[in-house]
Amino acid sequence: MGIFWFLLILTIILVSCCNSSAAQNGGGVTVELWCVAKNNAADNALQTAIDWACGPGGADCGPIQQGGPCYDPSDIQRTASYAFNDYFLKHGMNEESCNFDNTAALTSLNPSHGNCKFQSSGRSTGNTTTGTDTTGPNTADLNKSGPMAARWNWGLVAVYLFYALTWIF
């Protein structure tokens, strides 16, 4: 009977601890997202998509122009990624705004390189997303969030853990 009370108290502690940290994070798991060119996309398809994103699409392509911090005429993947990501941030930050005739995809790996800094999708808490400027190295930080973040209910996990442990003991 003593183990029952120990497990009950442990469950209460876990529920209160996990629910307070979930409340601080808005109740969601956080993942930053960037829209980048696919590795297998054809160069001519990428160029067509860049032309559209920087023209009618309204992306800010100044940084990928000559003299800009992201200008690299030898790497169309990086050039397209910058244009795609800027368009993605301005047009809803969802899968539809990161397609470009199937030449783009979402990633949690920061594509920033050297002095070329990509803005991220930001943090999602529940259904709210705000953009942030990410200037860190090329890393994936899965403790931040994006619009497609999964949500966990840690209280429910703790209750299931409690019941599982009571059945074992």
mmCIF file of C-alpha atoms in Angstrom, residues 6 11 37 101 108 129 150 152 157:
data_model
loop_
_atom_site.group_PDB
_atom_site.id
_atom_site.type_symbol
_atom_site.label_atom_id
_atom_site.label_comp_id
_atom_site.label_asym_id
_atom_site.label_seq_id
_atom_site.Cartn_x
_atom_site.Cartn_y
_atom_site.Cartn_z
ATOM 1 C CA PHE A 6 4.492 7.068 -3.334
ATOM 2 C CA THR A 11 2.337 11.558 -10.354
ATOM 3 C CA ALA A 37 15.371 24.422 -52.056
ATOM 4 C CA ASP A 101 6.455 23.577 -58.128
ATOM 5 C CA SER A 108 14.301 22.518 -39.017
ATOM 6 C CA THR A 129 3.241 32.060 -34.890
ATOM 7 C CA ALA A 150 2.967 18.771 -32.286
ATOM 8 C CA TRP A 152 1.727 17.093 -25.910
ATOM 9 C CA VAL A 157 1.424 11.149 -19.858
#
